[in-house]
Amino acid sequence: MYDVTRDSDVDTKATKLSARNVQVYYGTTHAIKDVDVDIEDKTVTAFIGPSGCGKSTFLRCLNRMNDTIDVCRVEGTIQLDGEDIYDERVDPVQLRAKVGMVFQKPNPFPKSIYDNIAYGPRIHGLAKNKAELDEIVEKSLRRGAIWDEVKDRLDAPGTGLSGGQQQRLCIARAVATEPEVLLMDEPCSALDPIATAQVEELIDELRQNYSVVIVTHSMQQAARVSQKTAFFHLGNLVEFGETGQIFTNPEDPRTESYITGRIG
Amino acid sequence: MTDATVHQPSASASKHAHSLLAADARTRKRNAAERRFRMYGIAAISVGLIFLVILLFTIIRNGIPAFTQTYITVEVELPEAKLDKKGNRDIADLKKVSTFGYAPLIDNAIFTKVQELGIETPFEKPKKMRSLVSASAAAQLRYMVLENPALIGTTVEFEVLGSSRVDGYMKGRVTRDSVARDKNIDAEHFDIVDAMAQDGSLARIFNWAFITGADASESRPEQAGIGVSMIGSFFMMLVVLGLSLPLGVAASIYLEEFAPKNRLTDLIEVNISNLAAVPSIVFGILGLAVFIQFMHLPQSAPLVGGLVLTLMTLPTIIISTRASLKAVPPSIRDAALGIGASKMQSVFHHVLPLAAPGILTGTIIGLAQALGETAPLLLIGMVGYIASNVPDGIAGGFLDPNSSMPAQIYEWSKRADPAYYERAWGGIIVLLLFLMTMNIIAIILRRRFERRW
């Protein structure tokens, strides 16, 4: 039913992020219940599930973006390379430099393309001088697979690009700060099929250097780009395993009903 | 159910077999309602426009005369025998000659002119000419001489400020009938005025003194100007801008972006909204109690006026700043936080620049409000007869007693002489020009800084 023929053997990779017993509450609503997940290095992990099942919420826990929501409370432990990211000594700003994020809606800054990319390296002091910064910008835009389209107009506003270009710009912006993990919250939901294909190709390339976590509503997309898939339902992590296995031979009946389109 | 809905359109179509070319009763009714609504709208806007036109027309018709003033140009003899008896041009000696020494010189000059022109007049003494000129004319002549003693012994051409009755006659405000019981001037004086006006030696010229001058006493409306109170307003606005913009923006950023949402911040929010609706006179009495009675700052000083108006402007600026901060899409904050910017970096690098047009507009509207405010100034003594000179320094500008434009207008409108009524309207024109300029600046800034996202 789904194309899972690409190589998916990822069993010898190190664990990058590990979540144990994670609970998330929005006020009195228990949004995430008892989630245990290990996210491996240099792997694409897909989170799938029906709307409102908590996959985006869980994704935002991984770089503490939920801190900005007052009513949100996170319990349990999430470790990045063995360090608890919710430890009170952790500065979320440093964490987010290591765990980058790409959002559902392309959200470039209303500045030039160059400044969009250069902003992260500037605030983190990654470049000593203009030449180094130029180099980082070019490298990031190349990694974002958008360099050829924008190299002649780096001074043009980032908001003037097309939707797909904007999203690739945002991905380039996220990789410019050299993160170790890249979180993507439905990065293709606002894009047309061609732009989606470009972003998916990009995700596959990013896997060489980063651990990528992607939330998606498209099961075809999850099957195409990921090596591991987690299925969320009503705040529970129902099933987590090799993408091939989840899509061809799910253990849980709920997973099967979802991927065959019966619930969701 | 599904079957039923599928069949319904054809069934209903056959039931109401209506041509699309003719509107049915229900559609006609709806269209009529829509037309009525548009009419109400047009009517409301028309009424508004009519009142605006009436307002502008009245202001301009009543206020424009204040911008011209009647002057009599005559050759004034400055005899050494009267002005410098010792003949050594010593400034201390020259100062001993008061305006009483100068007034007869002007009288003589005008009398000579009247005789030169061959104007028939019942007045036989030069002193009778004094009704034609302002009481301040002699002082102005004296200043001129003291500034340039070399003029003594010569005959100079001098523009004598006409009295307010003469000015009123030239502007049609005063008639021969209306001065029948006036002790200041007789109807015969107007024969002289008519003849001199024909000759050209008496004319209405542009009234710079109104724009640059200070207030004058009750009996000399022809001398009163709005200039010094304009400077008072300017220094007050400096205080308001310098305090309320940084305070207001900082408070809004803290409340909007950093403060936890709890009972306390809710209470503060409600209170700020309420403060914006507090009558300005309340701020005036607060200023009186705190700044003058408790802190002993000088009365009538633009500094205190500015402080009071700052209190009044702060809620306006905070409310508009918070609104424009709220209008910045959260995705921009997420984007900044997502690449590891701190909260403060995300606010100052991304949110604030996007909110800037709104903040600027709010600030300028707040300033415009403050510029036109009179009531709080009543209580700190910035109304009343304040005929101060132009302040000689920045400290003087902030601390010397001064008035402000709206207070000056209010003051003039209270005075008995109709010449002051005209000045009040003229002052309103100046004030409106200032407000218009500020609003235009607000529009330009908004256009320039507005960015799409």
Short mmCIF file of C-alpha atoms in Angstrom, two decimals, chain A residues 26 39 54 62 84 109 114 167 174 178 211 215:
data_model
loop_
_atom_site.label_atom_id
_atom_site.label_comp_id
_atom_site.label_asym_id
_atom_site.label_seq_id
_atom_site.Cartn_x
_atom_site.Cartn_y
_atom_site.Cartn_z
CA TYR A 26 -2.98 22.22 29.27
CA ILE A 39 14.74 9.40 18.83
CA GLY A 54 -0.96 15.52 20.76
CA LEU A 62 11.36 18.47 22.68
CA ASP A 84 17.56 16.31 31.15
CA PHE A 109 11.19 37.35 9.28
CA TYR A 114 20.36 37.22 3.94
CA GLN A 167 9.49 27.09 3.84
CA ALA A 174 16.98 26.52 11.15
CA GLU A 178 24.03 24.10 13.36
CA SER A 211 18.31 13.80 13.62
CA VAL A 215 4.99 15.69 12.35
#
